[in-house]
Coordinates of C-alpha atoms and ligand atoms in Angstrom, one line a residue:
X378 CA 1.2 6.4 -42.3
X379 CA 1.9 9.7 -40.6
X380 CA 5.9 10.2 -39.8
X381 CA 6.8 11.4 -36.6
X382 CA 10.2 13.1 -36.1
X383 CA 11.7 12.9 -32.5
X384 CA 14.0 16.0 -32.7
X385 CA 14.6 19.0 -30.5
X386 CA 13.9 22.1 -30.9
X387 CA 16.1 23.6 -28.6
X388 CA 18.4 21.8 -25.5
X389 CA 18.4 25.3 -23.9
X390 CA 15.0 24.5 -22.9
X391 CA 15.3 21.7 -20.7
X392 CA 14.5 21.6 -17.3
X393 CA 15.0 20.0 -13.8
X394 CA 12.2 17.6 -13.0
X395 CA 11.7 16.2 -9.5
X396 CA 13.6 12.8 -9.0
X397 CA 10.7 11.5 -6.8
X398 CA 8.0 11.5 -9.4
X399 CA 6.5 8.0 -9.4
X400 CA 5.7 6.1 -6.5
X401 CA 3.0 4.3 -5.0
X402 CA 0.1 4.6 -2.6
X403 CA -0.8 1.9 -0.1
X404 CA -4.0 1.9 1.9
X405 CA -5.3 -0.8 3.7
X406 CA -8.3 -1.3 1.7
X407 CA -9.7 -4.6 0.2
X408 CA -7.5 -6.4 2.7
X409 CA -4.7 -5.2 1.3
X410 CA -2.9 -5.3 4.8
X411 CA -4.6 -8.4 6.8
X412 CA -5.0 -10.9 4.7
X413 CA -2.9 -9.2 2.0
X414 CA 0.6 -8.2 2.0
X415 CA 1.2 -8.6 6.1
X416 CA 2.1 -12.1 6.0
X417 CA 0.2 -13.4 9.0
X418 CA -2.0 -16.8 8.3
X419 CA -4.0 -16.5 11.1
X420 CA -7.4 -14.5 10.9
X421 CA -8.6 -12.8 14.5
X422 CA -5.8 -14.5 16.0
X423 CA -6.2 -12.2 19.0
X424 CA -9.7 -12.2 19.1
X425 CA -10.5 -8.7 18.8
X426 CA -13.0 -8.8 16.4
X427 CA -16.2 -6.8 16.9
X428 CA -19.6 -6.3 15.3
X429 CA -18.8 -2.9 15.1
X430 CA -15.7 -3.8 12.6
X431 CA -18.0 -5.8 10.4
X432 CA -21.9 -7.0 11.2
X433 CA -22.2 -10.5 12.4
X434 CA -18.4 -10.3 13.5
X435 CA -17.2 -10.9 17.5
X436 CA -14.0 -12.3 19.0
X437 CA -14.6 -16.1 17.7
X438 CA -14.9 -15.0 13.9
X439 CA -12.7 -17.3 11.7
X440 CA -12.6 -19.6 14.5
X441 CA -14.5 -23.1 15.7
X442 CA -14.9 -24.7 19.0
X443 CA -13.4 -28.3 18.0
X444 CA -13.8 -31.5 20.4
X445 CA -12.0 -33.8 18.2
X446 CA -13.2 -37.4 17.9
X447 CA -14.0 -39.2 20.6
X448 CA -15.4 -38.1 23.5
X449 CA -13.3 -34.6 24.5
X450 CA -15.4 -31.9 25.8
X451 CA -15.0 -29.1 27.5
X452 CA -16.0 -25.2 27.6
X453 CA -14.7 -22.2 25.7
X454 CA -15.2 -18.3 26.8
X455 CA -14.2 -15.3 25.7
X456 CA -13.4 -13.3 28.7
X457 CA -11.5 -9.9 29.3
X458 CA -10.9 -9.8 33.0
X459 CA -6.9 -10.1 33.2
X460 CA -5.7 -9.5 29.2
X461 CA -2.3 -9.7 28.2
X462 CA -2.3 -5.9 27.7
X463 CA -5.0 -3.5 28.0
X464 CA -4.5 -2.7 24.7
X465 CA -5.9 -6.3 23.7
X466 CA -8.4 -7.0 26.3
X467 CA -10.2 -10.4 24.7
X468 CA -8.7 -13.6 25.1
X469 CA -10.1 -17.3 25.2
X470 CA -10.7 -19.5 28.4
X471 CA -10.6 -23.2 27.3
X472 CA -11.6 -25.6 30.3
X473 CA -10.7 -29.2 29.4
X474 CA -13.0 -31.4 31.0
X475 CA -11.6 -34.6 29.0
X476 CA -9.5 -34.3 26.4
X477 CA -10.4 -37.4 24.5
X478 CA -8.4 -39.2 22.3
X479 CA -7.5 -36.1 20.1
X480 CA -7.8 -33.5 22.2
X481 CA -10.3 -30.1 22.7
X482 CA -9.6 -26.6 21.6
X483 CA -10.1 -24.6 18.6
X484 CA -9.6 -24.2 14.5
X485 CA -8.6 -21.1 12.6
X486 CA -9.6 -21.0 8.9
X487 CA -7.0 -18.1 8.2
X488 CA -8.3 -15.5 5.4
X489 CA -10.5 -17.5 3.3
X490 CA -8.1 -20.9 4.1
X491 CA -4.6 -21.2 4.9
X492 CA -2.7 -21.6 1.7
X493 CA 0.4 -24.1 2.7
X494 CA 3.5 -25.2 0.7
X495 CA 5.0 -28.8 0.5
X496 CA 8.4 -28.4 2.2
X497 CA 8.3 -25.2 3.8
X498 CA 8.2 -24.3 7.0
X499 CA 5.5 -22.3 9.3
X500 CA 6.1 -20.5 12.7
X501 CA 3.5 -21.0 14.9
X502 CA 3.4 -19.0 18.3
X503 CA 1.0 -18.3 21.1
X504 CA 0.3 -16.4 24.5
X505 CA -1.3 -19.3 27.1
X506 CA -1.9 -19.3 31.0
X507 CA -2.9 -22.1 32.6
X508 CA -4.7 -21.8 36.0
X509 CA -2.9 -24.5 38.0
X510 CA 0.8 -25.6 38.1
X511 CA -0.5 -29.0 36.3
X512 CA 1.3 -28.4 32.8
X513 CA -1.4 -28.6 29.7
X514 CA 0.3 -29.8 26.3
X515 CA -1.2 -28.9 23.0
X516 CA -1.2 -30.6 19.6
X517 CA -0.3 -27.7 17.0
X518 CA -1.4 -29.0 13.3
X519 CA -2.5 -28.1 9.9
X520 CA -5.4 -30.2 8.3
X521 CA -7.1 -30.3 4.9
X522 CA -11.1 -30.6 4.8
X523 CA -10.7 -34.3 4.6
X524 CA -9.1 -34.3 8.1
X525 CA -5.9 -35.2 6.6
X526 CA -2.5 -34.5 8.2
X527 CA -0.4 -31.6 6.6
X528 CA 2.1 -30.8 9.5
X529 CA 2.0 -30.9 13.1
X530 CA 3.8 -29.7 16.1
X531 CA 3.5 -28.9 19.9
X532 CA 3.5 -26.8 22.6
X533 CA 3.3 -27.3 26.7
X534 CA 1.8 -24.5 28.6
X535 CA 3.1 -24.4 32.0
X536 CA 2.6 -21.2 33.8
X537 CA 0.5 -19.4 35.4
X538 CA 1.6 -16.3 33.9
X539 CA 1.3 -15.2 30.3
X540 CA 4.1 -16.7 28.1
X541 CA 4.6 -16.7 24.4
X542 CA 5.0 -20.3 23.2
X543 CA 6.3 -21.1 19.8
X544 CA 7.2 -24.0 17.1
X545 CA 7.2 -24.8 13.8
X546 CA 5.1 -26.8 11.5
X547 CA 7.0 -28.4 8.3
X548 CA 4.2 -28.9 5.6
X549 CA 4.2 -32.3 4.1
X550 CA 1.4 -31.3 1.5
X551 CA 0.6 -28.3 -0.2
X552 CA -3.1 -27.3 -0.1
X553 CA -4.9 -24.0 -0.6
X554 CA -7.2 -23.9 2.0
X555 CA -5.7 -25.3 5.0
X556 CA -7.1 -25.0 9.0
X557 CA -4.9 -24.7 11.8
X558 CA -5.4 -26.4 15.0
X559 CA -4.7 -25.9 18.5
X560 CA -6.1 -29.0 20.7
X561 CA -5.5 -29.2 24.2
X562 CA -4.6 -33.0 25.2
X563 CA -4.7 -32.9 28.9
X564 CA -7.5 -31.6 31.4
X565 CA -7.3 -28.2 32.9
X566 CA -8.2 -24.2 32.3
X567 CA -6.1 -22.3 29.9
X568 CA -6.0 -18.6 28.8
X569 CA -5.2 -18.1 24.8
X570 CA -4.5 -15.0 22.8
X571 CA -2.2 -13.9 19.9
X572 CA -2.4 -17.3 17.8
X573 CA -0.1 -17.0 14.9
X574 CA 1.2 -18.5 11.9
X575 CA 3.5 -17.3 9.7
X576 CA 5.4 -18.1 6.7
X577 CA 9.2 -18.7 7.4
X578 CA 10.0 -17.7 4.5
X579 CA 8.8 -13.6 4.3
X580 CA 10.1 -10.7 1.9
X581 CA 13.7 -10.3 2.6
X582 CA 13.2 -12.9 5.3
X583 CA 11.9 -10.0 8.0
X584 CA 10.4 -11.4 10.9
X585 CA 6.3 -10.4 11.4
X586 CA 7.1 -9.5 7.5
X587 CA 5.4 -9.4 4.4
X588 CA 4.3 -11.8 1.8
X589 CA 6.9 -12.7 -0.8
X590 CA 4.9 -12.7 -3.5
X591 CA 3.0 -9.9 -3.4
X592 CA 5.9 -7.2 -2.1
X593 CA 8.3 -8.5 -4.6
X594 CA 5.5 -7.7 -7.3
X595 CA 5.4 -4.2 -5.2
X596 CA 9.3 -4.0 -5.4
X597 CA 9.4 -4.5 -8.8
X598 CA 7.5 -1.6 -9.7
X599 CA 10.8 0.3 -8.2
X600 CA 8.5 3.3 -6.5
X601 CA 10.2 6.4 -5.5
X602 CA 8.1 7.1 -2.5
X603 CA 5.4 4.8 -0.6
X604 CA 2.6 6.6 0.6
X605 CA 0.6 5.1 3.7
X606 CA -1.4 3.9 5.5
X607 CA -4.2 5.6 3.7
X608 CA -6.5 7.4 2.7
X609 CA -9.8 7.7 3.9
X610 CA -8.2 5.2 6.9
X611 CA -5.9 7.7 8.4
X612 CA -8.4 9.8 9.1
X613 CA -11.1 7.4 10.0
X614 CA -14.3 7.1 10.6
X615 CA -15.0 9.8 14.0
X616 CA -12.2 10.6 15.8
X617 CA -11.6 7.4 17.9
X618 CA -11.2 5.5 14.4
X619 CA -8.3 7.8 13.5
X620 CA -5.2 5.9 12.3
X621 CA -3.0 6.6 15.5
X622 CA 0.6 5.5 14.5
X623 CA 1.7 5.0 18.5
X624 CA -1.2 2.4 18.5
X625 CA 0.9 0.6 15.8
X626 CA 4.4 0.3 17.0
X627 CA 5.9 -2.3 19.7
X628 CA 5.4 -5.6 20.7
X629 CA 2.4 -7.3 18.6
X630 CA 0.5 -8.0 21.8
X631 CA 0.4 -4.6 22.8
X632 CA -0.6 -2.6 20.2
X633 CA -4.2 -1.4 20.0
X634 CA -6.3 -2.8 17.1
X635 CA -9.4 -1.2 15.9
X636 CA -11.8 -1.6 13.3
X637 CA -11.0 -0.4 9.4
X638 CA -13.0 2.5 7.8
X639 CA -13.6 -0.3 5.1
X640 CA -15.7 -2.3 7.2
X641 CA -13.2 -4.8 8.4
X642 CA -10.3 -5.2 11.2
X643 CA -7.0 -3.9 11.4
X644 CA -4.7 -6.2 13.3
X645 CA -2.2 -3.7 13.2
X646 CA 0.5 -6.3 12.9
X647 CA 1.9 -4.1 10.1
X648 CA 2.2 -0.8 11.7
X649 CA 4.4 2.2 11.6
X650 CA 7.5 0.2 12.1
X651 CA 6.9 -2.5 9.6
X652 CA 5.8 0.3 6.8
X653 CA 8.9 2.1 7.3
X654 CA 11.0 -1.0 7.1
X655 CA 9.1 -2.0 4.1
X656 CA 9.9 1.2 2.5
X657 CA 13.4 1.0 3.1
X658 CA 13.6 -2.6 1.6
X659 CA 12.0 -1.4 -1.3
X660 CA 14.0 1.3 -1.9
X661 CA 10.9 3.8 -1.6
X662 CA 11.0 7.1 0.5
X663 CA 8.3 6.6 3.0
X664 CA 5.4 9.6 2.7
X665 CA 3.2 8.8 6.0
X666 CA 0.0 10.6 6.3
X667 CA -1.8 11.6 9.3
X668 CA -5.0 13.1 10.1
X669 CA -4.9 16.9 10.2
X670 CA -7.1 16.8 13.8
X671 CA -10.3 16.1 12.1
X672 CA -11.9 12.8 11.1
X673 CA -13.4 12.2 7.9
X674 CA -16.4 13.9 6.6
X675 CA -18.1 10.6 6.0
X676 CA -17.9 9.2 9.1
X677 CA -21.0 7.5 10.5
X678 CA -21.9 7.7 6.4
X679 CA -22.9 10.8 6.4
X680 CA -22.3 12.0 3.0
X681 CA -20.2 15.0 4.0
X682 CA -21.3 15.6 7.3
X683 CA -19.5 13.9 9.8
X684 CA -16.1 15.6 9.8
X685 CA -15.4 15.3 13.8
X686 CA -12.6 17.6 15.4
X687 CA -10.2 16.5 17.9
X688 CA -11.0 18.5 21.2
X689 CA -8.7 21.4 21.4
X690 CA -7.7 20.5 24.8
X691 CA -6.2 17.5 23.3
X692 CA -4.6 18.9 20.5
X693 CA -1.5 19.9 21.9
X694 CA -0.9 16.0 22.4
X695 CA -2.0 15.2 19.0
X696 CA 0.9 17.7 17.8
X697 CA 3.4 15.9 20.1
X698 CA 2.6 12.6 18.4
X699 CA 3.3 14.0 15.0
X700 CA 6.5 15.4 16.1
X701 CA 7.0 12.1 18.0
X702 CA 6.4 10.5 14.5
X703 CA 9.2 12.4 13.0
X704 CA 11.6 11.7 16.1
X705 CA 10.7 7.7 15.7
X706 CA 11.7 7.9 12.1
X707 CA 14.9 10.0 12.2
X708 CA 15.9 10.6 15.4
X709 CA 19.1 9.6 17.3
X710 CA 18.8 6.0 19.2
X711 CA 19.5 8.5 22.4
X712 CA 16.0 10.2 22.0
X713 CA 12.9 8.6 23.2
X714 CA 11.0 7.8 20.5
X715 CA 14.4 7.0 18.3
X716 CA 15.2 4.7 21.0
X717 CA 11.9 2.8 20.4
X718 CA 12.9 2.2 16.7
X719 CA 16.1 0.8 17.8
X720 CA 14.4 -1.2 20.1
X721 CA 12.4 -2.4 17.2
X722 CA 15.6 -3.6 15.6
X723 CA 16.5 -0.4 13.4
X724 CA 18.9 1.9 15.0
X725 CA 19.7 3.8 11.8
X726 CA 17.1 6.5 10.8
X727 CA 14.7 5.9 8.2
X728 CA 15.4 9.1 6.6
X729 CA 11.6 10.5 6.7
X730 CA 11.2 13.7 4.3
X731 CA 7.8 14.2 3.7
X732 CA 4.7 13.8 5.8
X733 CA 1.3 14.2 4.7
X734 CA -1.3 15.9 6.9
X735 CA -5.0 15.2 5.8
X736 CA -6.7 13.2 3.2
X737 CA -9.4 15.0 0.9
X738 CA -10.6 16.7 4.1
X739 CA -13.6 18.9 3.9
X740 CA -12.5 22.4 4.1
X741 CA -13.6 23.9 7.6
X742 CA -12.6 26.2 10.1
X743 CA -12.1 23.0 12.3
X744 CA -10.1 21.5 9.8
X745 CA -7.8 25.0 8.9
X746 CA -7.4 25.9 12.3
X747 CA -6.0 22.4 13.4
X748 CA -4.1 21.9 10.2
X749 CA -2.2 25.1 11.0
X750 CA -1.6 24.2 14.4
X751 CA 0.2 20.7 13.3
X752 CA 1.5 22.7 10.3
X753 CA 3.1 25.4 12.3
X754 CA 4.6 23.2 15.0
X755 CA 6.2 20.7 12.2
X756 CA 7.9 23.6 10.2
X757 CA 9.3 25.3 13.5
X758 CA 10.6 21.9 15.1
X759 CA 11.3 20.1 11.8
X760 CA 11.9 22.7 8.7
X761 CA 13.9 19.9 6.9
X762 CA 10.6 17.8 6.8
X763 CA 8.2 18.8 3.7
X764 CA 4.5 18.7 5.0
X765 CA 1.9 17.8 2.2
X766 CA -1.7 19.4 2.6
X767 CA -4.8 18.6 1.1
X768 CA -7.1 19.9 -1.6
X769 CA -10.1 17.6 -1.3
X770 CA -11.3 14.7 -3.3
X771 CA -11.9 16.2 -6.7
X772 CA -10.1 18.2 -9.0
X773 CA -12.4 21.3 -8.6
X774 CA -15.1 22.2 -6.6
X775 CA -15.2 24.0 -3.2
X776 CA -12.8 21.9 -1.3
X777 CA -10.4 22.1 -4.2
X778 CA -10.3 25.9 -4.3
X779 CA -10.9 26.3 -0.6
X780 CA -7.6 23.8 -0.1
X781 CA -5.7 26.0 -2.5
X782 CA -6.8 29.2 -1.1
X783 CA -5.6 28.1 2.4
X784 CA -2.3 26.5 0.9
X785 CA -1.6 30.1 -0.6
X786 CA -2.3 31.9 2.8
X787 CA 0.0 29.8 4.9
X788 CA 2.7 28.8 2.2
X789 CA 1.9 24.8 2.5
X790 CA 4.9 23.7 0.3
X791 CA 3.0 20.9 -1.5
X792 CA -0.9 19.6 -1.9
X793 CA -2.6 16.4 -2.5
X794 CA -5.0 16.5 -5.5
X795 CA -7.0 13.4 -6.1
X796 CA -9.0 11.9 -9.2
X797 CA -10.6 9.3 -10.4
X798 CA -12.1 9.8 -14.0
X799 CA -12.6 8.2 -17.4
X800 CA -9.7 7.0 -19.8
X801 CA -10.9 10.5 -21.9
X802 CA -10.8 12.5 -19.1
X803 CA -6.9 11.7 -18.6
X804 CA -6.5 12.0 -22.7
X805 CA -7.8 15.5 -22.8
X806 CA -6.6 16.9 -19.5
X807 CA -3.0 16.4 -20.7
X808 CA -2.4 20.1 -20.4
X809 CA -3.8 20.4 -16.7
X810 CA -0.3 21.4 -15.4
X811 CA 1.1 23.4 -18.0
X812 CA -0.9 26.4 -16.7
X813 CA -0.1 25.8 -13.1
X814 CA 1.6 28.9 -11.2
X815 CA 5.0 27.7 -10.6
X816 CA 5.2 30.3 -7.6
X817 CA 2.3 28.3 -5.6
X818 CA 2.4 25.0 -4.0
X819 CA 4.1 22.1 -5.6
X820 CA 1.4 18.9 -6.4
X821 CA 1.7 15.9 -5.4
X822 CA -1.0 13.9 -7.4
X823 CA -1.6 11.3 -4.6
X824 CA -4.6 9.4 -6.0
X825 CA -5.8 9.1 -9.6
X826 CA -6.9 6.3 -11.6
X827 CA -9.1 6.1 -14.7
X828 CA -12.1 3.8 -14.4
X829 CA -10.6 0.6 -15.4
X830 CA -7.9 -1.9 -15.9
X831 CA -8.0 -2.5 -19.8
X832 CA -5.1 -1.6 -22.1
X833 CA -6.9 1.8 -23.0
X834 CA -7.2 2.9 -19.4
X835 CA -3.6 2.2 -18.8
X836 CA -2.8 4.2 -22.5
X837 CA -4.7 6.9 -20.9
X838 CA -2.7 6.9 -17.4
X839 CA 0.1 6.7 -19.5
X840 CA -0.5 9.8 -21.7
X841 CA -1.4 11.7 -18.6
X842 CA 1.9 10.6 -17.1
X843 CA 3.8 11.9 -19.9
X844 CA 2.2 15.2 -19.3
X845 CA 3.3 14.6 -15.3
X846 CA 6.7 14.4 -16.6
X847 CA 6.5 17.7 -18.6
X848 CA 5.4 19.1 -15.7
X849 CA 7.5 17.7 -13.4
X850 CA 8.7 21.1 -12.3
X851 CA 5.2 21.5 -10.3
X852 CA 4.2 17.7 -10.2
X853 CA 6.6 16.6 -7.7
X854 CA 5.0 13.5 -7.1
X855 CA 2.1 11.0 -8.2
X856 CA 0.8 7.8 -7.2
X857 CA -1.9 5.7 -8.7
X858 CA -4.4 4.4 -6.3
X859 CA -5.6 2.0 -5.0
X860 CA -2.4 0.0 -4.9
X861 CA -4.0 -3.6 -3.6
X862 CA -6.9 -5.6 -3.7
X863 CA -7.7 -9.2 -2.2
X864 CA -10.0 -10.7 -5.2
X865 CA -12.2 -11.9 -2.5
X866 CA -12.6 -8.8 -0.5
X867 CA -12.6 -5.9 -2.9
X868 CA -14.1 -2.8 -1.5
X869 CA -13.0 -0.1 -4.2
X870 CA -12.2 -1.2 -8.1
X871 CA -10.1 -0.6 -9.9
X872 CA -6.9 -1.5 -8.3
X873 CA -3.4 -2.0 -9.8
X874 CA -2.6 -5.5 -8.3
X875 CA -5.3 -8.1 -7.6
X876 CA -4.3 -11.2 -5.5
X877 CA -5.7 -14.4 -3.7
X878 CA -3.6 -16.4 -1.4
X879 CA -2.2 -18.3 -4.2
X880 CA -1.9 -15.8 -7.5
X881 CA -0.9 -11.8 -7.8
X882 CA -2.3 -10.6 -10.9
X883 CA -0.5 -7.3 -12.7
X884 CA -3.1 -5.6 -14.1
X885 CA -2.2 -3.6 -17.3
X886 CA -2.1 -0.4 -15.4
X887 CA 0.9 -2.0 -13.4
X888 CA 2.7 -2.7 -16.0
X889 CA 2.3 1.0 -17.1
X890 CA 3.2 2.5 -13.8
X891 CA 6.5 -0.1 -13.8
X892 CA 7.2 1.6 -17.1
X893 CA 7.3 5.0 -16.2
X894 CA 9.1 4.0 -12.1
X895 CA 11.7 2.3 -14.2
X896 CA 12.4 4.6 -16.9
X897 CA 12.3 8.0 -15.0
X898 CA 14.6 11.1 -15.7
X899 CA 15.6 14.2 -13.7
X900 CA 15.7 16.3 -16.7
X901 CA 12.9 17.1 -19.4
X902 CA 13.5 18.1 -22.7
X903 CA 10.1 19.6 -24.3
X904 CA 8.7 19.3 -27.9
X905 CA 11.0 16.1 -28.4
X906 CA 8.1 14.6 -30.8
X907 CA 7.0 16.5 -33.5
X908 CA 4.9 15.6 -36.1
X909 CA 6.3 16.1 -40.2
X910 CA 4.0 19.1 -40.8
X911 CA 6.4 21.0 -37.9
X912 CA 3.4 21.6 -35.5
X913 CA 3.5 20.1 -32.3
X914 CA 1.9 16.3 -32.3
X915 CA -1.9 16.1 -31.4
X916 CA -1.4 14.3 -28.1
X917 CA -5.0 12.5 -28.5
X918 CA -2.8 10.7 -31.2
X919 CA 0.4 10.4 -29.5
X920 CA 1.8 11.7 -26.3
X921 CA 5.2 11.5 -25.4
X922 CA 8.0 13.1 -23.5
X923 CA 11.9 12.6 -22.9
X924 CA 13.9 12.7 -19.8
X925 CA 17.6 12.3 -19.1
X926 CA 18.3 10.3 -16.3
X927 CA 21.4 12.3 -14.8
X928 CA 22.7 9.4 -13.2
X929 CA 23.3 7.0 -16.1
X930 CA 23.3 9.8 -18.8
X931 CA 20.5 7.9 -20.8
X932 CA 17.5 9.9 -22.6
X933 CA 14.3 8.2 -22.3
X934 CA 11.6 8.8 -25.1
X935 CA 8.4 7.4 -23.9
X936 CA 5.6 7.6 -26.5
X937 CA 1.9 6.6 -26.0
X938 CA -0.1 5.7 -29.5
X939 CA -3.4 6.1 -28.7
X940 CA -4.5 5.5 -32.1
X941 CA -6.1 2.3 -33.7
X942 CA -3.7 3.3 -36.8
X943 CA 0.6 2.4 -36.3
X944 CA 2.1 5.7 -36.1
X945 CA 6.2 5.9 -38.1
X946 CA 8.9 7.8 -35.7
X947 CA 12.1 8.8 -36.8
X948 CA 14.6 9.7 -34.1
X949 CA 17.0 12.8 -34.8
X950 CA 18.5 14.1 -32.0
X951 CA 20.6 17.5 -31.7
X952 CA 24.2 18.4 -29.7
X953 CA 25.2 16.1 -26.9
X954 CA 22.7 13.4 -28.0
X955 CA 23.6 13.2 -31.6
X956 CA 25.5 9.9 -31.5
X957 CA 23.1 8.5 -29.2
X958 CA 21.7 4.9 -30.0
X959 CA 18.4 3.2 -29.2
X960 CA 19.5 0.4 -27.0
X961 CA 16.0 -0.8 -25.5
X962 CA 12.8 -0.3 -26.8
X963 CA 9.9 -1.7 -24.6
X964 CA 6.6 -1.8 -25.9
X965 CA 3.0 -2.7 -24.0
X966 CA 0.6 -3.2 -26.7
X967 CA -2.5 -4.8 -27.8
X968 CA -6.4 -4.5 -28.4
X969 CA -7.7 -1.5 -26.8
X970 CA -9.9 -3.4 -24.3
X971 CA -7.6 -6.4 -23.5
X972 CA -7.2 -6.7 -20.0
X973 CA -5.1 -9.1 -17.7
X974 CA -7.5 -11.7 -15.4
X975 CA -6.5 -14.4 -13.0
X976 CA -7.1 -17.3 -15.6
X977 CA -5.6 -14.6 -18.2
X978 CA -2.6 -12.7 -16.8
X979 CA -0.4 -12.2 -19.5
X980 CA -2.5 -11.0 -21.9
X981 CA -0.9 -7.4 -22.1
X982 CA 2.9 -7.5 -20.7
X983 CA 5.8 -5.2 -22.3
X984 CA 8.3 -6.9 -24.2
X985 CA 11.9 -5.5 -24.5
X986 CA 13.8 -5.5 -27.9
X987 CA 17.6 -4.9 -26.9
X988 CA 18.8 -4.8 -30.7
X989 CA 20.6 -1.8 -31.3
X990 CA 19.0 0.8 -33.3
X991 CA 20.7 3.9 -35.3
X992 CA 18.4 7.0 -34.6
X993 CA 18.1 7.1 -38.6
X994 CA 16.2 3.9 -38.5
X995 CA 12.1 4.3 -39.2
X996 CA 10.5 3.2 -35.8
X997 CA 6.7 2.0 -35.6
X998 CA 4.5 2.7 -32.8
X999 CA 2.1 -0.4 -32.8
X1000 CA -1.7 0.9 -32.6
X1001 CA -2.6 1.3 -28.9
X1002 CA 0.7 1.0 -27.7
X1003 CA 3.1 2.8 -24.9
X1004 CA 6.6 2.5 -26.3
X1005 CA 9.5 3.2 -23.8
X1006 CA 13.1 4.3 -25.8
X1007 CA 16.1 4.4 -23.9
X1008 CA 19.2 5.9 -25.4
X1009 CA 22.6 5.6 -24.7
X1010 CA 25.8 7.1 -26.1
Ligands
AHR739 O1 -8.2 5.1 -2.8 C1 -9.5 4.9 -2.2 C2 -9.8 6.3 -1.5 O2 -10.0 6.9 -2.4 C3 -9.1 6.7 -0.4 O3 -9.1 6.0 1.0 C4 -9.8 8.1 -0.4 O4 -8.6 9.3 -0.1 C5 -10.1 8.3 -1.7 O5 -11.5 8.9 -1.8

């Protein structure tokens, strides 16, 4: 068995690397937000679904008209005449001619059913308005498909003006696919909007918050930053579909919903405030990405020909919106937008440091002109903010070349590179950044993933990540993509975390990412792992990196054995590390093609051995393994 010696060729060659190297990329793709991380359980609760969101969808999608036995009858219409808010135009008008014995109304089936847990509380709310002074009472309840009651409550509508009513339902049983009913018990005419059901328990118990299980899974990655809300979603399907952040803040009933570029709908209940709050809650620096004044070049399924520019006479307003976002995140409560943040419940700033402008945009004159206008305005007003530009959807090609040239010309501090490739590409491209010119823009690898979720995929990514650490002086940030996918609505494969209404599946890729995030460092030591023959190790067999975490003084060595044979390692460190002992060794290993599934979620999971090992002890790297070795004084 070959022996690999872990030793330093020279401590003088150590270098500082980015303290923010590994983060996450959240895009509302594959139902990542509505029906995913966002804890709202009612689908289309505001009746804003449209056929333009998805073929066949309309205001009544995921709803049923209910005339519960016996003899209740009435009428139901979708109207737009006198809405709660112009941004939220559709609502229902329910006319109850005879409420019968059980009532007349509506039922919602949630996102593939509503998962309910016995003993838990659920917060129900709705906006109602009657047409007369006669109050109309409603039964609110959760039911299974055999019409068995799961929990119930009631509200009484007693106002001819729009008013929000709320109540709580305690679940009496656990059920995977309940429906929520809202049945009027009196005759009358009532307008209905913004029907909502939230688990009382959300991540960190935030109101309008995130699903606990998914949010905890993300938080356990300990990402250094979070990019949001996309991806292609940010620059949208045409300029009217650009993700305009101002439409997504403030009271929910006043937010402007729109179609999702991934062929569904964005309720924007998870909007900019919630994104910032979530970043803070998981200890990640926020990295919002805004359109560069142009829409996605694939708008209208045009395969690269559909980029549309915001008209020049609207660009000043658009630029102002970008500046306002910075004020919303960081401004004092005495500023216009800082005050809005405070009104939402967060007077303290969100400490925004980075802002992405553009996503994989086609490098056209329209793009360049608008990017430059936005960039110059941000630089002038907020020199403290690092703007991240874009260099196309690939690691090569026209947009990549022109993107870099443009970044050089105007001096963009950082650019966003994307690539989705085979595992072998990641293994054979580990020297990509070794040759990057350090005097040019820094790199954010904003989207990358190998094609799959096997251990081999995760190891190829891990090997590549050791090279990102080695180049952590030029690669400032990196995020695997995409993060989340609802297993019933997958628009993009592979993803890091899959989920349904009950379960969360951590892929092997997730564990590799977690090991890097949780074992990050700020100083890189080169040539730590050497082969016994003295030369540099072939990184197609073992890829390795060593970083020091200056906060703890720990030295962390990562070694990825890409080989089917085990490799023996002996550690021998000079200088200040001479007396360091190995205090934890975490291994992710298995068969090359192993993957975690909902049925078998723990096929490949990390194992930590905390027995203290001396430097002189022999360490065996298992075949196909990621090994993270922590060393302390
Ligand atoms: O991550 C999925 C998509 O891939 C992103 O929306 C886009 O930026 C990229 O093409």
